[in-house]
PDB file of C-alpha atoms in Angstrom:
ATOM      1  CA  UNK A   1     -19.137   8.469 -49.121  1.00  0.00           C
ATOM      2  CA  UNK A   2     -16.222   7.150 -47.429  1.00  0.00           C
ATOM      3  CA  UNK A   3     -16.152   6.438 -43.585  1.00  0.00           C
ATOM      4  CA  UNK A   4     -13.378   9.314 -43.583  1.00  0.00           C
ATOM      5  CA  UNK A   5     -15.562  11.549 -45.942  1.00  0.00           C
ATOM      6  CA  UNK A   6     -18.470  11.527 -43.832  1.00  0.00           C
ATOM      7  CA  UNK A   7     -16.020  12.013 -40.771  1.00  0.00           C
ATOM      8  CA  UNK A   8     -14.734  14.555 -42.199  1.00  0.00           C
ATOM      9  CA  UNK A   9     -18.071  16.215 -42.768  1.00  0.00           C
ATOM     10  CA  UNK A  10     -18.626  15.985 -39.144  1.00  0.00           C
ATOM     11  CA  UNK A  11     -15.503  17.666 -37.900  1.00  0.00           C
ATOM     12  CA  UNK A  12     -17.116  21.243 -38.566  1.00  0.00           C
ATOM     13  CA  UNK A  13     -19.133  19.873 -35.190  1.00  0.00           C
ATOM     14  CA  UNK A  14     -19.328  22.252 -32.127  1.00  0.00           C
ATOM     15  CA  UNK A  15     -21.229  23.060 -29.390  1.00  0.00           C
ATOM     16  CA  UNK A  16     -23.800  25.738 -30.685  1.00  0.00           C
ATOM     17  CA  UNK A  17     -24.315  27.751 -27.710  1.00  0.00           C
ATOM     18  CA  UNK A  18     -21.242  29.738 -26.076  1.00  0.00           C
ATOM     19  CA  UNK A  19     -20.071  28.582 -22.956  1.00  0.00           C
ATOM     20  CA  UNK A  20     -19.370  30.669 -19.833  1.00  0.00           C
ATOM     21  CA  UNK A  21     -18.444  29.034 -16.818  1.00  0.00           C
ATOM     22  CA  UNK A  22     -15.475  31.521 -15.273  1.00  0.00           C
ATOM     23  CA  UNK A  23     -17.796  32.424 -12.480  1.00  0.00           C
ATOM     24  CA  UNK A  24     -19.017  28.998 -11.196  1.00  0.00           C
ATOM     25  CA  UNK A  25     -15.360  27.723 -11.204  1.00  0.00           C
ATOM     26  CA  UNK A  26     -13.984  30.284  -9.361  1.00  0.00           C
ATOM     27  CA  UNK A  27     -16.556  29.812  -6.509  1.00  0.00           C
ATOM     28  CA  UNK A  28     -16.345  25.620  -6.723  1.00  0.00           C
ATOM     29  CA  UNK A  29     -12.393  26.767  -6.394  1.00  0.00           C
ATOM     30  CA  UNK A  30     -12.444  29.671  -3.787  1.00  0.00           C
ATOM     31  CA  UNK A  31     -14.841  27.698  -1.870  1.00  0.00           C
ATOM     32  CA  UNK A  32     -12.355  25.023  -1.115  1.00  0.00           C
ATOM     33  CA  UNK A  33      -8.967  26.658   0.169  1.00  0.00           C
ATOM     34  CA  UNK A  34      -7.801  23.003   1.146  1.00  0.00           C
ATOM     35  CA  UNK A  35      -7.039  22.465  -2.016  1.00  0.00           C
ATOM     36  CA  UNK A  36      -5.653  25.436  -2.683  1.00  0.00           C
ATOM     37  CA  UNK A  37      -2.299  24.821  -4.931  1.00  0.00           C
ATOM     38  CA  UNK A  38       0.436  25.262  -2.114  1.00  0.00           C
ATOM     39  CA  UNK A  39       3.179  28.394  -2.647  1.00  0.00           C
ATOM     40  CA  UNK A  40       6.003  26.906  -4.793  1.00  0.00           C
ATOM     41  CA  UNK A  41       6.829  23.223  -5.672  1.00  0.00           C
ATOM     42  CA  UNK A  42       7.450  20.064  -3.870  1.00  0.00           C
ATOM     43  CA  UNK A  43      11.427  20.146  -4.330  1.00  0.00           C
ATOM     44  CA  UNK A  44      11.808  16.447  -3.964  1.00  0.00           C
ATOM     45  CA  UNK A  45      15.277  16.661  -4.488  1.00  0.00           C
ATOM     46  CA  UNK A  46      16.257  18.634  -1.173  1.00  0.00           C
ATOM     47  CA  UNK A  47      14.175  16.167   0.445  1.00  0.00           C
ATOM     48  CA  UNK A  48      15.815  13.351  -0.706  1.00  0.00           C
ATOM     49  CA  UNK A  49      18.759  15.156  -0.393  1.00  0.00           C
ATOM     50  CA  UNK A  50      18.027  15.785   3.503  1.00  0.00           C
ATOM     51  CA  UNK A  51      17.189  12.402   3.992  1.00  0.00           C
ATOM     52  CA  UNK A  52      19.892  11.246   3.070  1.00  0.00           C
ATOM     53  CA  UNK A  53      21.972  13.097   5.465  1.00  0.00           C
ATOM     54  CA  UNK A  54      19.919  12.162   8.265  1.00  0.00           C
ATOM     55  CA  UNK A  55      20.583   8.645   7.295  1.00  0.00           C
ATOM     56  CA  UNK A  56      24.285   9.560   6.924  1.00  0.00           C
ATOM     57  CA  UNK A  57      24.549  11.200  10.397  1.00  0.00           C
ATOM     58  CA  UNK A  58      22.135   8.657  11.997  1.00  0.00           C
ATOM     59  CA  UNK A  59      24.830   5.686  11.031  1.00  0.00           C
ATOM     60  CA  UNK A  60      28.540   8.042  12.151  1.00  0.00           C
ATOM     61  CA  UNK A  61      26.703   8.663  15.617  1.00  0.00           C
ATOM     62  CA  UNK A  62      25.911   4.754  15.616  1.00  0.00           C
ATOM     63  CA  UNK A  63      29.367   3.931  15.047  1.00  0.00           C
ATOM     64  CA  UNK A  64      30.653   6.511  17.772  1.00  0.00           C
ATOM     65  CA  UNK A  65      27.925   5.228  20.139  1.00  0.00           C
ATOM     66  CA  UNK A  66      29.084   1.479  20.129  1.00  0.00           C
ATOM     67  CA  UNK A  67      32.890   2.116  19.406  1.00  0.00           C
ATOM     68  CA  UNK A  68      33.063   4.217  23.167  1.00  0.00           C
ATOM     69  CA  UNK A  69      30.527   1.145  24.571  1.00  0.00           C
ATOM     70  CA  UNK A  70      33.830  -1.222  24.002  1.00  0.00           C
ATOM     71  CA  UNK A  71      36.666   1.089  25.768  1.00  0.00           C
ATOM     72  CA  UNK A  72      34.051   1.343  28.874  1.00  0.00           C
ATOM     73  CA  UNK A  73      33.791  -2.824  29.129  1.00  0.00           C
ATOM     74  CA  UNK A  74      37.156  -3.034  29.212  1.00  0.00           C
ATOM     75  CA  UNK A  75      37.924  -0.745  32.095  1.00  0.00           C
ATOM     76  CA  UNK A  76      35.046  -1.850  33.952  1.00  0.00           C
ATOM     77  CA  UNK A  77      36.184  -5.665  34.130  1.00  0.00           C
ATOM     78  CA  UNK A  78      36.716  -7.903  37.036  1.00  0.00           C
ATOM     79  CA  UNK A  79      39.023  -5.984  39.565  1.00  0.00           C
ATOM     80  CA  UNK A  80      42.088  -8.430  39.092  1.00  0.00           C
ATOM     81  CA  UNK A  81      44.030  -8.914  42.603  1.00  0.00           C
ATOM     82  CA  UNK A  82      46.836  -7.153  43.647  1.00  0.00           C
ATOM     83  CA  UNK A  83      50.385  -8.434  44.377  1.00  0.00           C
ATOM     84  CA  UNK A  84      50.333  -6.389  47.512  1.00  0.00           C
ATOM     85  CA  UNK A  85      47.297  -8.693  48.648  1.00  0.00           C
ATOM     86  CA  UNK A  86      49.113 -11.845  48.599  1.00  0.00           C
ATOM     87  CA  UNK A  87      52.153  -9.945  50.054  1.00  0.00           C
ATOM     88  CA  UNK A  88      50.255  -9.186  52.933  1.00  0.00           C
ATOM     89  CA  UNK A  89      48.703 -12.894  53.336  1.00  0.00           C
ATOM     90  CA  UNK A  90      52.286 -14.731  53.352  1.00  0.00           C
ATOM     91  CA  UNK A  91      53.882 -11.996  55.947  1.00  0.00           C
ATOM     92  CA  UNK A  92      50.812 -12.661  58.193  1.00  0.00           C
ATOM     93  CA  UNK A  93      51.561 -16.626  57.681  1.00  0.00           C
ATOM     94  CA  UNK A  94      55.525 -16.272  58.414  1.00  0.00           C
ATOM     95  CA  UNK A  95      54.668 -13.880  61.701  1.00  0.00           C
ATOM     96  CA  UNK A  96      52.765 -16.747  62.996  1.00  0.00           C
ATOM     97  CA  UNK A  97      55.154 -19.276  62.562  1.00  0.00           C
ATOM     98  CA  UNK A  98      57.896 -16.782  64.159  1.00  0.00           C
ATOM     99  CA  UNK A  99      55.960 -17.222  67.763  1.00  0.00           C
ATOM    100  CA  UNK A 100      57.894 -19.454  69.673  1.00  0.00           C
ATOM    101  CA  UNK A 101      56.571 -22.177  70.675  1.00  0.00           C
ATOM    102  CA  UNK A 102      57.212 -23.301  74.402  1.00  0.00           C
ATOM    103  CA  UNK A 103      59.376 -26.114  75.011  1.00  0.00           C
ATOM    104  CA  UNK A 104      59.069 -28.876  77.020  1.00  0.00           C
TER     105      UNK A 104
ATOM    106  CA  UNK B   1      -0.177  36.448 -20.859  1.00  0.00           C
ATOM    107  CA  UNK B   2       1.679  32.600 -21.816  1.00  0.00           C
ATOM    108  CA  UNK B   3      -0.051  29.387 -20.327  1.00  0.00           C
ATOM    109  CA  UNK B   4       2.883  29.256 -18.461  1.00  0.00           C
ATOM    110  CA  UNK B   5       3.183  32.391 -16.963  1.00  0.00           C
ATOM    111  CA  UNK B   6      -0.363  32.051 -15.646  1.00  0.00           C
ATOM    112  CA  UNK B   7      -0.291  29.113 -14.083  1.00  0.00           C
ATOM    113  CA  UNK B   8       2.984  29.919 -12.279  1.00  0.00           C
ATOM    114  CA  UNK B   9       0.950  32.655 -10.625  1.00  0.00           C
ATOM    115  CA  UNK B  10      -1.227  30.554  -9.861  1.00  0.00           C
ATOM    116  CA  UNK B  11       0.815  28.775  -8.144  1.00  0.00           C
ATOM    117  CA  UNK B  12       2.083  31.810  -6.218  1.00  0.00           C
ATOM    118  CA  UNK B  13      -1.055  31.771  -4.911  1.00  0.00           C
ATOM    119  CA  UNK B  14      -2.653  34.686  -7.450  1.00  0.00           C
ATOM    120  CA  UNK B  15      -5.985  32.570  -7.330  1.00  0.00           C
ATOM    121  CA  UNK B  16      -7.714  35.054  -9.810  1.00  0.00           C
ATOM    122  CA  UNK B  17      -5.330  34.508 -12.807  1.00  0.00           C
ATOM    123  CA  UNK B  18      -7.044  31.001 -13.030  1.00  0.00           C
ATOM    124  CA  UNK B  19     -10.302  32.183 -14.719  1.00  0.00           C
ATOM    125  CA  UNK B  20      -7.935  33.649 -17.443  1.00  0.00           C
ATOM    126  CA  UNK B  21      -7.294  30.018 -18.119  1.00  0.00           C
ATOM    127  CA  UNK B  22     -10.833  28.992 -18.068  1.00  0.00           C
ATOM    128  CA  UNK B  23     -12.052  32.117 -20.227  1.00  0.00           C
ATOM    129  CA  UNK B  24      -9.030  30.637 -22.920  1.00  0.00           C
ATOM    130  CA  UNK B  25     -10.206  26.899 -22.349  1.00  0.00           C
ATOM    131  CA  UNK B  26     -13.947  26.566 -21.795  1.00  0.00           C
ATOM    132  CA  UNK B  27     -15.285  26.535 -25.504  1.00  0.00           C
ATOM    133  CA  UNK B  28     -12.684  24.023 -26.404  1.00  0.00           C
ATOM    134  CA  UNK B  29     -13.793  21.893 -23.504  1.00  0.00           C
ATOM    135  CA  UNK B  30     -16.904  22.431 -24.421  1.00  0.00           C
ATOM    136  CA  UNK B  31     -16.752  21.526 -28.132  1.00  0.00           C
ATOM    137  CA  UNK B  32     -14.876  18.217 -27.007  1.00  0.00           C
ATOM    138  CA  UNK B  33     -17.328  17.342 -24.259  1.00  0.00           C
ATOM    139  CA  UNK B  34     -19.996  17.968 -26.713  1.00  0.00           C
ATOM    140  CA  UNK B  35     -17.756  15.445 -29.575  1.00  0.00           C
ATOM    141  CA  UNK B  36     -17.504  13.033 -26.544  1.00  0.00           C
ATOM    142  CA  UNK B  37     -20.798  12.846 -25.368  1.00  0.00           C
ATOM    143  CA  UNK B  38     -23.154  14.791 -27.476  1.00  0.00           C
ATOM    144  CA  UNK B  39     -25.298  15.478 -24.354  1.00  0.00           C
ATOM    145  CA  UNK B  40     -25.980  19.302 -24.139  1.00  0.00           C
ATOM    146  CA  UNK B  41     -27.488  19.057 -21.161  1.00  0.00           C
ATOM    147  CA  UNK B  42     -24.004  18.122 -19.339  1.00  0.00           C
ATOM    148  CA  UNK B  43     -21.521  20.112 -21.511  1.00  0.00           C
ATOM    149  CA  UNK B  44     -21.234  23.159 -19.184  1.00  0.00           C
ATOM    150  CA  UNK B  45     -21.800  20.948 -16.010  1.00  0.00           C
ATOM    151  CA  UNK B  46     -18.737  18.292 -17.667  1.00  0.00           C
ATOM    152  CA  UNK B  47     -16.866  21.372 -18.608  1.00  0.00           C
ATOM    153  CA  UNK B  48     -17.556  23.405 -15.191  1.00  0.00           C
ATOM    154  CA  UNK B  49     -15.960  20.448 -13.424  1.00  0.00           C
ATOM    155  CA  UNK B  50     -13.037  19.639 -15.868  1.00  0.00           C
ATOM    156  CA  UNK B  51     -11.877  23.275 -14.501  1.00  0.00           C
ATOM    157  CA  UNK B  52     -12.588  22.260 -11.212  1.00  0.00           C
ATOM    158  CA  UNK B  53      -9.760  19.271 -11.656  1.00  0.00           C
ATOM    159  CA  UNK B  54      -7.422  21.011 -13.180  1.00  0.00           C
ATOM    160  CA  UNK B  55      -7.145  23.699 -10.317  1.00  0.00           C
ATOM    161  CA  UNK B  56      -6.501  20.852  -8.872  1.00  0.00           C
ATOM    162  CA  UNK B  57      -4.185  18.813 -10.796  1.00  0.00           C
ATOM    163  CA  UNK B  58      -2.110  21.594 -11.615  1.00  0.00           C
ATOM    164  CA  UNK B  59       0.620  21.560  -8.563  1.00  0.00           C
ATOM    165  CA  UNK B  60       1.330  18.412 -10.461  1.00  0.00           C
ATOM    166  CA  UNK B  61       1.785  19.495 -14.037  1.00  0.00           C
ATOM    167  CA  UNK B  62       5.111  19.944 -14.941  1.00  0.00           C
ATOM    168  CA  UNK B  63       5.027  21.886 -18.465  1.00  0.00           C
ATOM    169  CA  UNK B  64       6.792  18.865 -19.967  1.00  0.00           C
ATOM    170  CA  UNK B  65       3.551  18.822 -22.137  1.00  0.00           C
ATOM    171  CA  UNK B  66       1.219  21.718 -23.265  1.00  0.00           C
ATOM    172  CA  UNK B  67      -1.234  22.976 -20.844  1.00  0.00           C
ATOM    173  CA  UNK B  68      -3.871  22.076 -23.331  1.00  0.00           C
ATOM    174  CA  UNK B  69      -2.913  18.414 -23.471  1.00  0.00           C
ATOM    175  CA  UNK B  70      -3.109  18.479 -20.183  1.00  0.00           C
ATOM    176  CA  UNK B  71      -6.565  19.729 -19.749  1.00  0.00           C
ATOM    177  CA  UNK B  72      -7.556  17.555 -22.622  1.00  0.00           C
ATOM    178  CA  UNK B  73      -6.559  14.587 -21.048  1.00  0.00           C
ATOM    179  CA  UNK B  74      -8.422  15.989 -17.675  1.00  0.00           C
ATOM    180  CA  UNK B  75     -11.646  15.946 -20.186  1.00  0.00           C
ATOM    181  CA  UNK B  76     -11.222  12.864 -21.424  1.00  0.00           C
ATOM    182  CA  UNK B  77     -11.239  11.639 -17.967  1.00  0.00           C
ATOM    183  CA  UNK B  78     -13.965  13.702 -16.323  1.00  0.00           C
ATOM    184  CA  UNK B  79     -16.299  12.892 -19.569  1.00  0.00           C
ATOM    185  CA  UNK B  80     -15.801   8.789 -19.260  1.00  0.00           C
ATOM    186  CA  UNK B  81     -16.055   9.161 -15.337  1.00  0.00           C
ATOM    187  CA  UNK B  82     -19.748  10.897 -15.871  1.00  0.00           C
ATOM    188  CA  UNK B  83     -20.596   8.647 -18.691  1.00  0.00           C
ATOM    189  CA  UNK B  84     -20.066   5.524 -16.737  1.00  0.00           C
ATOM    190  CA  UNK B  85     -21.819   7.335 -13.801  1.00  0.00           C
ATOM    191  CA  UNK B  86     -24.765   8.556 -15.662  1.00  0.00           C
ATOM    192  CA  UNK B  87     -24.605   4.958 -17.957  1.00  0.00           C
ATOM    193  CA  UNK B  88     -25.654   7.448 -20.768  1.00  0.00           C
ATOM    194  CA  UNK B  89     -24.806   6.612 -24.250  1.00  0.00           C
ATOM    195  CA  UNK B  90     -24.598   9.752 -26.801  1.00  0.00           C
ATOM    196  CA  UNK B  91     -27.488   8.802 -29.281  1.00  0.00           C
ATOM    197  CA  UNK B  92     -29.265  10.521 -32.295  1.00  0.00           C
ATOM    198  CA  UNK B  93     -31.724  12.419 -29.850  1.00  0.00           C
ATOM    199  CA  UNK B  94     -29.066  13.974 -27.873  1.00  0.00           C
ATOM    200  CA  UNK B  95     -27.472  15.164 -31.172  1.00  0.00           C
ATOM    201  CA  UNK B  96     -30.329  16.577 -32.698  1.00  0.00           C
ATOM    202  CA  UNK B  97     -30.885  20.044 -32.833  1.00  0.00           C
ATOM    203  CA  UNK B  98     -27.551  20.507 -34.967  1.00  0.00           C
ATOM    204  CA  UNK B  99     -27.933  22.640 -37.868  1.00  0.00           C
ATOM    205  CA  UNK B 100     -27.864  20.843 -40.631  1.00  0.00           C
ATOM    206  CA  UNK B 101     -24.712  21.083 -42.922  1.00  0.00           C
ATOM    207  CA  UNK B 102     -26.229  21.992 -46.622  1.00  0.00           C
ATOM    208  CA  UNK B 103     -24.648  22.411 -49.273  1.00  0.00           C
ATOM    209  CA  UNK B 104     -25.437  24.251 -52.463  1.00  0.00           C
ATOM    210  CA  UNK B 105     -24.275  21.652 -54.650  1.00  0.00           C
ATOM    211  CA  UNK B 106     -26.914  19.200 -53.254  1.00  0.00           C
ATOM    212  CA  UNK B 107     -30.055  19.236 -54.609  1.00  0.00           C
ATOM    213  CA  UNK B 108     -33.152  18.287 -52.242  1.00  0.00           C
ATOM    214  CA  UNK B 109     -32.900  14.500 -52.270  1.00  0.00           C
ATOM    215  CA  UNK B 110     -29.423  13.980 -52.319  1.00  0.00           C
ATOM    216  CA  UNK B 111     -29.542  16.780 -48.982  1.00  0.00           C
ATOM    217  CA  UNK B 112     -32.088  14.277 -47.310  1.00  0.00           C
ATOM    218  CA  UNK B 113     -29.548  11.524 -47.885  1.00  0.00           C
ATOM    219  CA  UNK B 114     -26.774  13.395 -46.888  1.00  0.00           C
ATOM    220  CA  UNK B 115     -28.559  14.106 -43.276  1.00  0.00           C
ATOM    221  CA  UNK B 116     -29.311  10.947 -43.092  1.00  0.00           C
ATOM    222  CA  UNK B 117     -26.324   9.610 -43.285  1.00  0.00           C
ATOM    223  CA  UNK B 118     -24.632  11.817 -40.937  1.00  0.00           C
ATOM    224  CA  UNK B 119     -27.172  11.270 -38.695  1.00  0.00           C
ATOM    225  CA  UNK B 120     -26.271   7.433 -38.796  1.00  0.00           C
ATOM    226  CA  UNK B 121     -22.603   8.471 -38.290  1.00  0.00           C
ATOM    227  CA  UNK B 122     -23.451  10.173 -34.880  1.00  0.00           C
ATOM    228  CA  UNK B 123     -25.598   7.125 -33.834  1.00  0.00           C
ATOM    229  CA  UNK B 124     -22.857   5.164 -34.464  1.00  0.00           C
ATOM    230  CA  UNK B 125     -20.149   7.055 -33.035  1.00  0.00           C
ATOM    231  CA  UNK B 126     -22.303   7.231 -29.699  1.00  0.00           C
ATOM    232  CA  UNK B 127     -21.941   2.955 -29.792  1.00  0.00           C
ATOM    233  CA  UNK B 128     -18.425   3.511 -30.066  1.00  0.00           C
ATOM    234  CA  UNK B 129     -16.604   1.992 -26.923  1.00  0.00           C
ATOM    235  CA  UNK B 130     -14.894   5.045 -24.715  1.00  0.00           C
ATOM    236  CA  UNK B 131     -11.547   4.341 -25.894  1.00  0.00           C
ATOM    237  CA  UNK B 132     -12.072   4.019 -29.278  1.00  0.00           C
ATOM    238  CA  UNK B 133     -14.398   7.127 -29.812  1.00  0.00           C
ATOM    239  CA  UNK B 134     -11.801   9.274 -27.578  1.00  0.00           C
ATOM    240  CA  UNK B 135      -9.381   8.607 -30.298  1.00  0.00           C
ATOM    241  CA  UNK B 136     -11.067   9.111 -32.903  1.00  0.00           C
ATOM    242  CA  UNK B 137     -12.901  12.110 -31.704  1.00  0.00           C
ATOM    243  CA  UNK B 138      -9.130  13.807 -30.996  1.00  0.00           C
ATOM    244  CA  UNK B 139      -8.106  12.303 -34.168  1.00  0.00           C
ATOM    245  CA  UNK B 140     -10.581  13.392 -36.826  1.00  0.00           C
ATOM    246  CA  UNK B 141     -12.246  16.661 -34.799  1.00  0.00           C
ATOM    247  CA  UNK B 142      -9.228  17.924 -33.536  1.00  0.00           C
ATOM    248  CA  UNK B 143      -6.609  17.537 -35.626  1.00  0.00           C
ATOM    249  CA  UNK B 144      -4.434  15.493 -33.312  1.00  0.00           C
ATOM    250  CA  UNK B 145      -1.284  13.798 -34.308  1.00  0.00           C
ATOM    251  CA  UNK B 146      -1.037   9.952 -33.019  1.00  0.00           C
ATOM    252  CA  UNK B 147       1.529  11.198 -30.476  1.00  0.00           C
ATOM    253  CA  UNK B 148      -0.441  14.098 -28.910  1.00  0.00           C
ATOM    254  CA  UNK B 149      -3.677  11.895 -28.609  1.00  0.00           C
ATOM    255  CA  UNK B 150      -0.919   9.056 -26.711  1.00  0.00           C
ATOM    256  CA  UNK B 151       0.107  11.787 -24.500  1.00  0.00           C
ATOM    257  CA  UNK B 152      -3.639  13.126 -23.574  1.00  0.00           C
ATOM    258  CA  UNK B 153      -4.750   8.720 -23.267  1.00  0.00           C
ATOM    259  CA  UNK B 154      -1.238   8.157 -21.731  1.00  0.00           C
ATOM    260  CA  UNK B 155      -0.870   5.024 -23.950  1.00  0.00           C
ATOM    261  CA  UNK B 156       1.637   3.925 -26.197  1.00  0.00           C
ATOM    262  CA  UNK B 157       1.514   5.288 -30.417  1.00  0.00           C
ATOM    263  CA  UNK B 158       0.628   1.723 -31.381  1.00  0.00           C
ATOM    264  CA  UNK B 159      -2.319   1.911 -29.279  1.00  0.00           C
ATOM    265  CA  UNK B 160      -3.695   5.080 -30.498  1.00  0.00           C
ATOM    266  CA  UNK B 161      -3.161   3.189 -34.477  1.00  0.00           C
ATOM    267  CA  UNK B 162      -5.038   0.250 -33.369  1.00  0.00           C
ATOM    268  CA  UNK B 163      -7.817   1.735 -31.259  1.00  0.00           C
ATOM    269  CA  UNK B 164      -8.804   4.381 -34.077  1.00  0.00           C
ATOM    270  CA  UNK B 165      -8.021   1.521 -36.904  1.00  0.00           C
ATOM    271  CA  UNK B 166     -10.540  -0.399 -34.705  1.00  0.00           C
ATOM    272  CA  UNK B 167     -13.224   2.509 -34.306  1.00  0.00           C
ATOM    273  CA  UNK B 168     -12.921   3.607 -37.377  1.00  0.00           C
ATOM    274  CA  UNK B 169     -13.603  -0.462 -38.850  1.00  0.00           C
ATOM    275  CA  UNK B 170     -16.852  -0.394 -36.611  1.00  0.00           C
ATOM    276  CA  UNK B 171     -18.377   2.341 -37.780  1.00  0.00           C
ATOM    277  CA  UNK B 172     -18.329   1.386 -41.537  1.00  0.00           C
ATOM    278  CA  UNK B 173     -19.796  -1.904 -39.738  1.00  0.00           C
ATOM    279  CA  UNK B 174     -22.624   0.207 -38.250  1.00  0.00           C
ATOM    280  CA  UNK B 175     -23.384   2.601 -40.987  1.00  0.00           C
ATOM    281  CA  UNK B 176     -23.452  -0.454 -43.370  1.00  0.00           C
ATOM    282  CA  UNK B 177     -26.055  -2.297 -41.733  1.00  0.00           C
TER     283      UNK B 177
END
């Protein structure tokens, strides 16, 4: 006989005695509610979906963040002197001269 | 009520339905366990605990396969994890017992060398390496096509060729000797 032949011959093999193992797999599985199958399926999609929004949102308050940081520099600067200031200076400066002087 | 259909509720959370899978399953795990690793002291305890995984597994299977390839594939991995474990090799004294296949058209001596050589067979399947007998076991006991026994190993169709080419060379290597 052929390799195959005789394999054939044994294909007809099973296990001679019937099995019945229903109720020490459902008390091995009721036993352990942790792993319990969770209600529905992990929809990986909506969470990929949701993350990427988050990411989206995250970056467009980023860019509104920094864009108002510029406008505030820029109105917070160095106070830059006023005309009146030096106004005031030069008027003090001609008063003085303007006191007369006592002659000899 | 469909594979599907069960394991959906399952899902649900209808815990019970599950031992209408395991009533449908457990002699066909059984029988392959017992192919696998001819040890009938471990078949229900092998077969117990391949039910065990799959109430497990299954949030993860995705009916993109039949439910029994994917419990077959859970066997074939809970049978090589307790082999390994227990380091047991299937060998003619864990296979005897079987009833012997006679035939009528044998007559008494050519019976005696037809149990004999069966016997050798199992022996020599036993030596087989994991892989190899896996394939050939789902190959010649059950009927499976290359592709279904790639889907249960998860390994390419040129695989499955060459590892039951392979098993299939050492055993006319073993019988012969």
């Amino acid at each position: 006989m052929t390799i195959e032949q005789q394999l054939d011959e044994l294909s007809g093999l099973e296990y001679p005695k019937k099995v019945d193992v229903v109720d020490q797999v459902m008390a091995e599985v009721e036993k352990k509610p942790y792993l319990r199958p969770v209600h529905g399926r992990v929809n990986w999609q909506r969470i990929s979906a949701i993350a990427a929004a988050a990411v989206v949102v995250l970056v467009a308050v980023n860019v509104v963040v920094f864009n108002n940081l510029g406008h505030d520099n820029g109105s917070q600067g160095i106070p830059v002197a006023q005309d009146n200031d030096w106004n005031t200076i030069e008027e003090e400066a001609v008063d003085t001269n303007n006191t007369a002087l006592p002659t000899i | 009520m469909e594979d599907k259909q069960i394991v959906e509720a399952v899902l649900a959370g209808d815990t019970r339905k599950f031992a209408l899978i395991v009533e449908r399953y457990q002699q066909i795990v059984a029988n392959l366990t017992y192919k696998l690793c001819g040890n009938r002291l471990e078949v229900e305890e092998v077969t117990q605990q391949v039910f065990v995984e799959l109430y497990t597994a299954l949030p993860r299977f995705r009916f993109d396969s039949q439910l029994s390839s994917f419990i077959y594939r859970i066997t074939v991995n809970v049978v090589c994890k307790m082999m390994n474990k227990a380091k047991r090799f299937v060998s003619a004294d864990a296979m005897e017992g079987l009833p012997e296949q006679r035939s009528e058209d044998r007559n008494a001596q050519q019976q005696i060398i037809y149990n004999e050589q069966m016997e050798q067979l199992r022996t020599a399947i036993g030596h087989l390496k994991d892989e190899q007998r896996t394939a050939l076991v789902l190959y010649t006991f059950e009927d499976f096509s290359y592709q279904q026994i790639a889907d249960v190993m998860q390994c390419s169709l040129s695989k499955v060729e060459s590892l039951i080419f392979r098993a299939k060379k050492n055993l006319a290597k073993e019988v012969r000797q």
